[in-house]
Amino acid sequence: MPALPWFALSPNGLLSAVGLWRGAEETVPTPVEDWRQAVVDVVIPARLQQHDIAHCLAALLAQTLQPRSVVLVDDGGIERDGTAAIAREFAAANGLSLRVIERMWSIGRGPTIKRQARESDADVEFVLDGDTLLHSADYIERCVRELYEGVGIASVCGVVQPMRGEHRRALERSPAFQRWLHGEAYRDPRTRRGRLRRGLQWLGDVHRETSCLLQQCFINRGQMALFGGVVVPRGNAIAYRRRYIKDLFDRYEPVHGDQLDGAEDVFIALALAQEGYRNVQLFGALAHTEQPPLDRLPRQSFRQAAAFLRGCREFNGLLLTPFKAWRRWLRPRPRVATEQRRVREAYRQPFGERLTHEYGRPIGWALFLMAAERLAYPLLLLWLAFSGRWWWLGGVVAAEILATALVLAVVSREGQAAALGKALLVAPVRYAMAFVELAAAVAFLPKRFRRSRRPR
């Protein structure tokens, strides 16, 4: 999962507002490949998800575009639960062609994506987490169709929101789920939590819901309009061009091996962007995924922030785009007239990592602002507090909370009053997680300094 934005009133938020105001590029694409001929394989990385895998497969069977094959990789290792057994039972009851791989030890989600990209001959590798439900029946179809709108598009995902009980109950009534039950009653293990655990889960879901809305329906919408892609897409249910992913791992495996810092979504997205490809998000395709409860958010936020900073360090050619803009102005490259191109593709840019290091990429502006604001805003609040400027501190915080609440009320599909209430309820949680990420940055910088001083 990518690092989330916490504030609407920020440089990156203003950049997205400019994109929404200007609108998207109106170039009509003329793809050279027919998406209907694409071969799609689904890869399901799963770890300790026996309570979710049947729902995941039931939603997959309801898709309008069915994959050629489905591979479930149980990465539980010595902590393996009943995920693989339940998946086999479900597939047998519904005639689903499912291949199950059970690992004796856990090696992570990134190696799963890499190995399937190398072993498969499909055109599209659709990665679906075992705790994610495809809500839109045409989710895979829309992703594949968008993926083939141009060769510059490397990944496509939809909007991912927290999973709720009603989403699971709807799938439990589906024919595929009932065939698996063979007429027996089903009691969802997720409903057996105690009152305290349910409360923490609800608060965690509300926090993630508001953060995901802010990221996907405001920040990412503006980035899509300005750059034709987003910095880091949601990897819970995402379609990749398999060849691009295979080339990516071939390029970086000699350097990193199988260690992608526990955040392969961030690494893959930034690596594709550095090459000149685009990570696209659709706003009409919806999925739901299980989210951690409130008490697990600090640890998750710390880990995500550290992975995001490591990605910025690894792909600094993309991060430093604002400092390379003068090269484009002083040494513009010749352009081919649009009418002379046989194939038109919006936001098309030349490929190659060398060009990124020399000129940067347009999406690098959003990456730079995202990294800067994650440090600048908490530091600003601390400076105002320690300098005793309480009126300024209160004004800044109040303005930010109000702006974020108004943005969420506009982009939310629920009633505006409900969106405003949730935004105000989780505002303290947002600020707490922002300072957790600042702590992650403080812990990361000394390591970065020692690495930069290491003799060569």
Short mmCIF file of C-alpha atoms in Angstrom, two decimals:
data_model
loop_
_atom_site.label_atom_id
_atom_site.label_comp_id
_atom_site.label_asym_id
_atom_site.label_seq_id
_atom_site.Cartn_x
_atom_site.Cartn_y
_atom_site.Cartn_z
CA MET A 1 0.00 0.00 0.00
CA PRO A 2 1.34 3.41 -0.89
CA ALA A 3 2.06 6.21 1.56
CA LEU A 4 -1.12 8.23 2.04
CA PRO A 5 -1.52 11.99 1.90
CA TRP A 6 -2.77 13.45 5.16
CA PHE A 7 -3.66 17.01 4.15
CA ALA A 8 -5.74 18.58 1.40
CA LEU A 9 -4.33 22.05 2.04
CA SER A 10 -0.83 21.25 0.83
CA PRO A 11 1.38 21.87 -2.23
CA ASN A 12 0.41 18.51 -3.68
CA GLY A 13 -3.25 19.22 -3.00
CA LEU A 14 -2.99 22.57 -4.76
CA LEU A 15 -1.23 20.89 -7.68
CA SER A 16 -4.10 18.41 -7.98
CA ALA A 17 -6.61 21.25 -7.77
CA VAL A 18 -4.87 22.90 -10.73
CA GLY A 19 -5.14 19.63 -12.65
CA LEU A 20 -8.85 19.31 -11.89
CA TRP A 21 -9.43 22.92 -12.90
CA ARG A 22 -7.50 22.58 -16.15
CA GLY A 23 -8.92 19.20 -17.11
CA ALA A 24 -7.36 16.18 -18.78
CA GLU A 25 -5.64 16.12 -22.16
CA GLU A 26 -8.22 15.56 -24.90
CA THR A 27 -6.09 13.52 -27.29
CA VAL A 28 -8.14 10.58 -28.57
CA PRO A 29 -5.96 7.45 -28.36
CA THR A 30 -5.53 5.15 -31.33
CA PRO A 31 -4.24 1.91 -29.80
CA VAL A 32 -2.44 -0.56 -32.05
CA GLU A 33 -3.37 -3.59 -29.91
CA ASP A 34 -6.83 -4.98 -29.27
CA TRP A 35 -7.44 -5.44 -25.56
CA ARG A 36 -9.96 -8.21 -26.33
CA GLN A 37 -7.09 -10.39 -27.57
CA ALA A 38 -5.05 -9.95 -24.39
CA VAL A 39 -4.37 -13.05 -22.30
CA VAL A 40 -4.94 -12.35 -18.60
CA ASP A 41 -3.57 -14.36 -15.69
CA VAL A 42 -4.59 -13.60 -12.10
CA VAL A 43 -2.04 -13.95 -9.31
CA ILE A 44 -3.33 -14.00 -5.73
CA PRO A 45 -0.64 -13.49 -3.07
CA ALA A 46 -2.14 -14.70 0.20
CA ARG A 47 -0.86 -14.97 3.73
CA LEU A 48 -3.04 -16.03 6.68
CA GLN A 49 -6.24 -15.12 4.86
CA GLN A 50 -8.46 -18.14 5.41
CA HIS A 51 -11.32 -15.84 6.46
CA ASP A 52 -11.21 -13.86 3.22
CA ILE A 53 -10.12 -16.16 0.39
CA ALA A 54 -13.58 -17.62 -0.35
CA HIS A 55 -15.04 -14.12 -0.65
CA CYS A 56 -12.13 -13.08 -2.87
CA LEU A 57 -12.67 -16.01 -5.25
CA ALA A 58 -16.46 -15.51 -5.28
CA ALA A 59 -15.98 -11.91 -6.41
CA LEU A 60 -13.45 -13.06 -9.03
CA LEU A 61 -15.93 -15.56 -10.50
CA ALA A 62 -18.47 -12.75 -10.94
CA GLN A 63 -16.17 -10.76 -13.27
CA THR A 64 -17.28 -10.11 -16.83
CA LEU A 65 -13.76 -10.84 -18.08
CA GLN A 66 -12.55 -14.18 -16.80
CA PRO A 67 -8.80 -14.86 -16.69
CA ARG A 68 -7.10 -17.72 -18.48
CA SER A 69 -5.68 -19.03 -15.20
CA VAL A 70 -5.66 -18.23 -11.51
CA VAL A 71 -2.60 -18.85 -9.35
CA LEU A 72 -2.87 -18.67 -5.57
CA VAL A 73 0.44 -18.38 -3.74
CA ASP A 74 0.10 -19.19 -0.04
CA ASP A 75 3.05 -17.36 1.51
CA GLY A 76 2.22 -18.20 5.11
CA GLY A 77 5.29 -20.37 5.64
CA ILE A 78 5.41 -22.09 9.01
CA GLU A 79 2.43 -19.98 10.13
CA ARG A 80 0.28 -21.38 7.32
CA ASP A 81 -3.45 -21.53 8.03
CA GLY A 82 -6.33 -23.00 6.00
CA THR A 83 -6.11 -20.54 3.10
CA ALA A 84 -4.91 -23.08 0.52
CA ALA A 85 -7.35 -25.80 1.59
CA ILE A 86 -10.35 -23.46 1.47
CA ALA A 87 -9.27 -22.16 -1.94
CA ARG A 88 -9.03 -25.71 -3.33
CA GLU A 89 -12.46 -26.60 -1.95
CA PHE A 90 -14.01 -23.45 -3.40
CA ALA A 91 -12.41 -24.00 -6.81
CA ALA A 92 -13.56 -27.65 -6.92
CA ALA A 93 -17.13 -26.68 -6.04
CA ASN A 94 -17.27 -24.05 -8.78
CA GLY A 95 -15.15 -25.62 -11.53
CA LEU A 96 -12.51 -22.91 -11.23
CA SER A 97 -9.13 -23.70 -12.76
CA LEU A 98 -6.92 -22.83 -9.80
CA ARG A 99 -3.27 -23.64 -9.21
CA VAL A 100 -2.17 -23.41 -5.58
CA ILE A 101 1.47 -22.91 -4.57
CA GLU A 102 2.27 -23.43 -0.88
CA ARG A 103 5.60 -22.09 0.31
CA MET A 104 7.42 -23.74 3.17
CA TRP A 105 8.72 -20.36 4.29
CA SER A 106 7.52 -16.84 3.63
CA ILE A 107 9.51 -14.85 1.05
CA GLY A 108 7.15 -11.91 0.49
CA ARG A 109 4.73 -10.53 -2.04
CA GLY A 110 7.32 -9.01 -4.38
CA PRO A 111 8.97 -12.34 -5.29
CA THR A 112 5.52 -13.76 -6.01
CA ILE A 113 4.83 -11.04 -8.58
CA LYS A 114 8.31 -11.47 -10.06
CA ARG A 115 8.19 -15.23 -10.42
CA GLN A 116 4.77 -15.28 -12.02
CA ALA A 117 5.84 -12.54 -14.45
CA ARG A 118 8.73 -14.77 -15.53
CA GLU A 119 6.95 -18.11 -15.58
CA SER A 120 3.77 -16.95 -17.33
CA ASP A 121 3.36 -16.13 -21.02
CA ALA A 122 0.27 -13.96 -20.46
CA ASP A 123 -0.03 -10.41 -21.71
CA VAL A 124 -1.50 -9.07 -18.47
CA GLU A 125 -0.60 -10.04 -14.92
CA PHE A 126 -3.49 -9.08 -12.67
CA VAL A 127 -2.39 -9.03 -9.02
CA LEU A 128 -5.24 -9.51 -6.55
CA ASP A 129 -4.61 -9.67 -2.81
CA GLY A 130 -6.30 -12.52 -0.98
CA ASP A 131 -8.17 -10.11 1.31
CA THR A 132 -9.50 -7.93 -1.52
CA LEU A 133 -12.97 -8.13 -3.08
CA LEU A 134 -13.69 -6.86 -6.60
CA HIS A 135 -16.91 -4.92 -6.12
CA SER A 136 -17.39 -3.79 -9.73
CA ALA A 137 -18.27 -6.74 -11.97
CA ASP A 138 -16.26 -5.22 -14.83
CA TYR A 139 -13.21 -4.33 -12.73
CA ILE A 140 -10.75 -6.56 -14.61
CA GLU A 141 -12.29 -5.77 -17.99
CA ARG A 142 -12.00 -2.02 -17.48
CA CYS A 143 -8.42 -2.28 -16.24
CA VAL A 144 -7.34 -4.38 -19.22
CA ARG A 145 -9.13 -2.09 -21.67
CA GLU A 146 -7.42 0.97 -20.21
CA LEU A 147 -4.07 -0.81 -20.15
CA TYR A 148 -4.21 -1.18 -23.92
CA GLU A 149 -5.06 2.44 -24.65
CA GLY A 150 -1.35 3.06 -25.19
CA VAL A 151 2.06 1.44 -24.89
CA GLY A 152 3.04 4.04 -22.31
CA ILE A 153 0.56 2.64 -19.76
CA ALA A 154 2.21 0.03 -17.56
CA SER A 155 -0.35 -0.49 -14.77
CA VAL A 156 -4.03 0.21 -14.12
CA CYS A 157 -5.98 -0.01 -10.89
CA GLY A 158 -9.35 1.14 -9.64
CA VAL A 159 -10.53 2.77 -6.43
CA VAL A 160 -9.92 0.65 -3.33
CA GLN A 161 -11.89 1.26 -0.14
CA PRO A 162 -12.04 -0.56 3.22
CA MET A 163 -14.06 -3.75 3.36
CA ARG A 164 -17.28 -3.67 5.34
CA GLY A 165 -19.59 -6.39 6.61
CA GLU A 166 -22.24 -5.69 3.97
CA HIS A 167 -19.72 -6.31 1.19
CA ARG A 168 -18.93 -9.74 2.60
CA ARG A 169 -22.59 -10.63 3.19
CA ALA A 170 -23.47 -9.78 -0.41
CA LEU A 171 -20.87 -12.26 -1.65
CA GLU A 172 -22.04 -14.91 0.82
CA ARG A 173 -25.42 -14.85 -0.94
CA SER A 174 -23.84 -15.36 -4.38
CA PRO A 175 -24.36 -18.68 -6.22
CA ALA A 176 -20.63 -19.46 -6.19
CA PHE A 177 -20.41 -19.05 -2.42
CA GLN A 178 -23.53 -21.15 -1.87
CA ARG A 179 -22.18 -23.95 -4.03
CA TRP A 180 -19.10 -24.02 -1.82
CA LEU A 181 -21.26 -24.20 1.34
CA HIS A 182 -23.33 -27.15 -0.02
CA GLY A 183 -26.38 -25.89 1.83
CA GLU A 184 -24.64 -25.45 5.17
CA ALA A 185 -25.01 -22.30 7.24
CA TYR A 186 -22.10 -19.87 7.26
CA ARG A 187 -21.09 -17.65 10.14
CA ASP A 188 -18.46 -15.08 9.21
CA PRO A 189 -15.48 -15.31 11.60
CA ARG A 190 -15.02 -11.56 11.19
CA THR A 191 -18.23 -11.00 13.19
CA ARG A 192 -16.90 -12.88 16.24
CA ARG A 193 -14.67 -10.05 17.38
CA GLY A 194 -15.25 -8.53 20.78
CA ARG A 195 -16.80 -5.12 21.24
CA LEU A 196 -13.42 -3.42 21.76
CA ARG A 197 -11.92 -5.03 18.65
CA ARG A 198 -14.95 -4.06 16.58
CA GLY A 199 -14.64 -0.48 17.78
CA LEU A 200 -10.94 -0.30 16.92
CA GLN A 201 -11.63 -1.88 13.53
CA TRP A 202 -14.40 0.63 12.82
CA LEU A 203 -12.18 3.59 13.69
CA GLY A 204 -9.38 2.16 11.56
CA ASP A 205 -11.76 1.70 8.65
CA VAL A 206 -13.09 5.25 8.94
CA HIS A 207 -9.57 6.64 9.03
CA ARG A 208 -8.55 4.63 5.96
CA GLU A 209 -11.78 5.50 4.16
CA THR A 210 -11.20 9.23 4.51
CA SER A 211 -7.49 8.94 3.65
CA CYS A 212 -8.19 6.79 0.59
CA LEU A 213 -10.89 9.19 -0.58
CA LEU A 214 -8.48 12.09 -0.24
CA GLN A 215 -5.77 10.23 -2.11
CA GLN A 216 -7.71 8.47 -4.84
CA CYS A 217 -10.63 10.78 -5.55
CA PHE A 218 -8.87 14.13 -5.12
CA ILE A 219 -5.07 13.91 -5.24
CA ASN A 220 -4.96 11.16 -7.86
CA ARG A 221 -7.70 12.71 -9.99
CA GLY A 222 -5.67 15.87 -10.29
CA GLN A 223 -2.50 13.93 -11.06
CA MET A 224 -4.32 11.97 -13.75
CA ALA A 225 -5.47 15.20 -15.36
CA LEU A 226 -2.03 16.83 -15.26
CA PHE A 227 0.27 13.88 -15.93
CA GLY A 228 -1.90 11.04 -17.19
CA GLY A 229 -0.83 8.90 -14.23
CA VAL A 230 -0.39 8.79 -10.47
CA VAL A 231 2.71 8.58 -8.31
CA VAL A 232 1.88 5.34 -6.52
CA PRO A 233 -1.29 3.35 -7.33
CA ARG A 234 -3.07 0.94 -5.00
CA GLY A 235 -1.64 -2.52 -5.53
CA ASN A 236 -4.44 -4.55 -3.93
CA ALA A 237 -6.12 -5.15 -7.31
CA ILE A 238 -3.95 -3.97 -10.20
CA ALA A 239 -3.29 -4.98 -13.81
CA TYR A 240 0.30 -4.89 -15.07
CA ARG A 241 1.72 -5.40 -18.53
CA ARG A 242 3.57 -8.59 -17.74
CA ARG A 243 6.48 -7.87 -20.06
CA TYR A 244 7.15 -4.53 -18.38
CA ILE A 245 7.15 -6.13 -14.94
CA LYS A 246 9.46 -8.91 -16.07
CA ASP A 247 11.92 -6.38 -17.54
CA LEU A 248 11.73 -4.34 -14.35
CA PHE A 249 12.72 -7.26 -12.13
CA ASP A 250 15.44 -8.31 -14.55
CA ARG A 251 16.85 -4.81 -14.21
CA TYR A 252 16.72 -4.49 -10.41
CA GLU A 253 17.13 -8.05 -9.14
CA PRO A 254 20.95 -7.98 -9.41
CA VAL A 255 20.93 -4.93 -7.12
CA HIS A 256 18.15 -5.70 -4.65
CA GLY A 257 17.54 -9.42 -4.95
CA ASP A 258 14.13 -10.24 -3.47
CA GLN A 259 14.31 -7.43 -0.91
CA LEU A 260 11.98 -4.61 -1.92
CA ASP A 261 11.72 -3.12 1.58
CA GLY A 262 8.30 -4.66 2.19
CA ALA A 263 6.58 -2.14 -0.10
CA GLU A 264 6.74 -3.60 -3.58
CA ASP A 265 3.85 -1.38 -4.74
CA VAL A 266 5.93 1.74 -4.16
CA PHE A 267 9.06 0.25 -5.70
CA ILE A 268 7.33 -1.07 -8.82
CA ALA A 269 5.38 2.14 -9.40
CA LEU A 270 8.42 4.41 -9.08
CA ALA A 271 10.57 2.09 -11.21
CA LEU A 272 7.96 2.17 -13.99
CA ALA A 273 7.64 5.96 -13.73
CA GLN A 274 11.42 6.39 -13.89
CA GLU A 275 11.41 4.41 -17.13
CA GLY A 276 8.78 6.76 -18.57
CA TYR A 277 5.71 4.56 -18.17
CA ARG A 278 2.47 5.65 -16.55
CA ASN A 279 0.52 4.17 -13.63
CA VAL A 280 -3.14 4.86 -14.31
CA GLN A 281 -6.08 4.87 -11.92
CA LEU A 282 -9.71 4.39 -12.95
CA PHE A 283 -12.41 6.06 -10.91
CA GLY A 284 -15.37 3.91 -11.97
CA ALA A 285 -13.95 0.54 -10.90
CA LEU A 286 -14.30 -0.26 -7.19
CA ALA A 287 -12.76 -2.87 -4.89
CA HIS A 288 -12.76 -3.40 -1.13
CA THR A 289 -9.92 -4.67 1.04
CA GLU A 290 -9.40 -5.59 4.68
CA GLN A 291 -7.73 -2.82 6.69
CA PRO A 292 -5.87 -2.97 10.02
CA PRO A 293 -7.59 -1.79 13.21
CA LEU A 294 -6.70 1.50 14.83
CA ASP A 295 -4.09 0.07 17.20
CA ARG A 296 -2.06 -1.31 14.28
CA LEU A 297 -2.02 1.92 12.28
CA PRO A 298 1.13 3.47 13.83
CA ARG A 299 3.29 0.49 12.95
CA GLN A 300 1.86 0.32 9.43
CA SER A 301 2.29 4.06 8.87
CA PHE A 302 5.89 3.92 10.09
CA ARG A 303 6.68 1.04 7.74
CA GLN A 304 4.99 2.72 4.76
CA ALA A 305 6.76 6.03 5.37
CA ALA A 306 10.14 4.31 5.59
CA ALA A 307 9.46 2.40 2.36
CA PHE A 308 8.33 5.59 0.62
CA LEU A 309 11.53 7.40 1.63
CA ARG A 310 13.66 4.49 0.47
CA GLY A 311 11.84 4.62 -2.86
CA CYS A 312 12.60 8.34 -3.15
CA ARG A 313 16.27 7.61 -2.46
CA GLU A 314 16.39 4.77 -4.99
CA PHE A 315 14.67 6.77 -7.74
CA ASN A 316 16.17 10.19 -7.03
CA GLY A 317 16.29 10.98 -10.74
CA LEU A 318 12.50 11.10 -10.63
CA LEU A 319 12.38 12.89 -7.27
CA LEU A 320 14.68 15.72 -8.38
CA THR A 321 12.59 16.61 -11.44
CA PRO A 322 11.92 20.21 -10.28
CA PHE A 323 15.66 20.90 -10.27
CA LYS A 324 16.02 19.67 -13.84
CA ALA A 325 13.22 21.66 -15.44
CA TRP A 326 15.62 24.35 -16.68
CA ARG A 327 17.21 21.81 -18.98
CA ARG A 328 13.93 21.35 -20.81
CA TRP A 329 13.57 25.09 -21.21
CA LEU A 330 17.14 25.78 -22.30
CA ARG A 331 17.65 22.66 -24.38
CA PRO A 332 14.26 21.62 -25.72
CA ARG A 333 14.24 18.39 -27.68
CA PRO A 334 12.71 18.37 -31.16
CA ARG A 335 9.10 17.24 -31.26
CA VAL A 336 7.24 15.38 -33.93
CA ALA A 337 4.09 17.12 -35.07
CA THR A 338 1.00 15.41 -33.71
CA GLU A 339 -0.60 15.06 -37.10
CA GLN A 340 2.47 13.18 -38.38
CA ARG A 341 2.16 10.44 -35.80
CA ARG A 342 0.32 7.33 -36.91
CA VAL A 343 -0.56 6.34 -33.33
CA ARG A 344 -1.73 8.99 -30.90
CA GLU A 345 -1.50 8.56 -27.16
CA ALA A 346 -2.21 11.18 -24.54
CA TYR A 347 0.67 12.11 -22.21
CA ARG A 348 3.15 10.15 -24.33
CA GLN A 349 6.77 10.69 -23.36
CA PRO A 350 10.01 9.04 -24.53
CA PHE A 351 11.10 6.00 -22.58
CA GLY A 352 14.41 5.44 -20.87
CA GLU A 353 15.98 5.92 -17.45
CA ARG A 354 18.74 8.10 -18.93
CA LEU A 355 16.20 10.74 -19.93
CA THR A 356 14.79 10.72 -16.40
CA HIS A 357 18.20 11.46 -14.88
CA GLU A 358 18.79 14.22 -17.41
CA TYR A 359 15.39 15.91 -17.66
CA GLY A 360 13.19 14.32 -14.99
CA ARG A 361 9.57 13.31 -15.60
CA PRO A 362 6.38 15.36 -15.22
CA ILE A 363 5.07 13.03 -12.49
CA GLY A 364 8.29 13.78 -10.58
CA TRP A 365 6.79 17.14 -9.57
CA ALA A 366 4.05 15.34 -7.65
CA LEU A 367 6.56 12.94 -6.07
CA PHE A 368 8.79 15.82 -4.94
CA LEU A 369 5.90 17.77 -3.43
CA MET A 370 4.57 14.66 -1.69
CA ALA A 371 7.95 13.98 -0.10
CA ALA A 372 8.47 17.63 0.86
CA GLU A 373 5.09 18.16 2.50
CA ARG A 374 5.40 15.03 4.62
CA LEU A 375 8.36 16.66 6.31
CA ALA A 376 7.52 20.35 6.08
CA TYR A 377 4.02 20.39 7.57
CA PRO A 378 4.75 18.48 10.83
CA LEU A 379 7.96 20.49 11.26
CA LEU A 380 5.98 23.71 10.79
CA LEU A 381 3.53 22.67 13.50
CA LEU A 382 6.35 21.79 15.88
CA TRP A 383 8.07 25.11 15.24
CA LEU A 384 4.85 27.05 15.91
CA ALA A 385 4.28 25.08 19.11
CA PHE A 386 7.81 25.45 20.50
CA SER A 387 7.97 29.14 19.59
CA GLY A 388 4.72 29.82 21.43
CA ARG A 389 2.75 31.01 18.37
CA TRP A 390 -0.44 29.36 19.54
CA TRP A 391 -2.82 31.54 17.54
CA TRP A 392 -0.94 30.76 14.35
CA LEU A 393 -0.84 27.08 15.25
CA GLY A 394 -4.57 26.95 15.90
CA GLY A 395 -5.32 28.86 12.72
CA VAL A 396 -3.18 26.62 10.53
CA VAL A 397 -4.64 23.42 12.00
CA ALA A 398 -8.23 24.70 11.81
CA ALA A 399 -7.81 25.83 8.21
CA GLU A 400 -6.31 22.49 7.20
CA ILE A 401 -9.00 20.43 8.95
CA LEU A 402 -11.75 22.52 7.39
CA ALA A 403 -10.23 22.30 3.90
CA THR A 404 -9.80 18.53 4.15
CA ALA A 405 -13.34 18.07 5.45
CA LEU A 406 -14.79 20.15 2.61
CA VAL A 407 -12.80 18.24 -0.01
CA LEU A 408 -13.96 14.91 1.42
CA ALA A 409 -17.56 16.13 1.47
CA VAL A 410 -17.30 16.97 -2.23
CA VAL A 411 -15.65 13.74 -3.40
CA SER A 412 -17.53 11.34 -1.11
CA ARG A 413 -20.39 9.30 -2.53
CA GLU A 414 -22.14 9.38 0.83
CA GLY A 415 -24.05 12.31 2.22
CA GLN A 416 -22.05 15.45 2.83
CA ALA A 417 -22.95 15.50 6.52
CA ALA A 418 -21.62 11.95 7.01
CA ALA A 419 -18.41 12.77 5.16
CA LEU A 420 -17.88 15.93 7.22
CA GLY A 421 -18.49 14.04 10.45
CA LYS A 422 -16.01 11.29 9.57
CA ALA A 423 -13.39 13.82 8.50
CA LEU A 424 -13.65 15.68 11.80
CA LEU A 425 -13.75 12.44 13.82
CA VAL A 426 -10.48 11.09 12.43
CA ALA A 427 -8.62 14.43 12.23
CA PRO A 428 -6.67 13.67 15.44
CA VAL A 429 -5.73 10.27 14.00
CA ARG A 430 -4.48 11.90 10.78
CA TYR A 431 -2.26 14.26 12.73
CA ALA A 432 -0.96 11.47 14.94
CA MET A 433 -0.03 9.37 11.90
CA ALA A 434 1.64 12.39 10.29
CA PHE A 435 3.98 12.68 13.26
CA VAL A 436 4.58 8.92 13.15
CA GLU A 437 5.77 9.40 9.58
CA LEU A 438 7.97 12.29 10.69
CA ALA A 439 9.54 9.92 13.22
CA ALA A 440 10.15 7.44 10.40
CA ALA A 441 11.90 10.18 8.42
CA VAL A 442 14.07 11.09 11.41
CA ALA A 443 15.03 7.43 11.79
CA PHE A 444 15.71 7.14 8.05
CA LEU A 445 17.94 10.20 7.54
CA PRO A 446 20.93 9.01 9.65
CA LYS A 447 20.97 5.76 7.68
CA ARG A 448 20.87 7.72 4.45
CA PHE A 449 23.74 9.92 5.63
CA ARG A 450 25.89 6.96 6.63
CA ARG A 451 25.23 5.34 3.28
CA SER A 452 26.18 8.45 1.37
CA ARG A 453 29.45 8.73 3.37
CA ARG A 454 30.38 5.10 2.77
CA PRO A 455 33.73 4.89 0.92
CA ARG A 456 33.60 3.64 -2.63
#
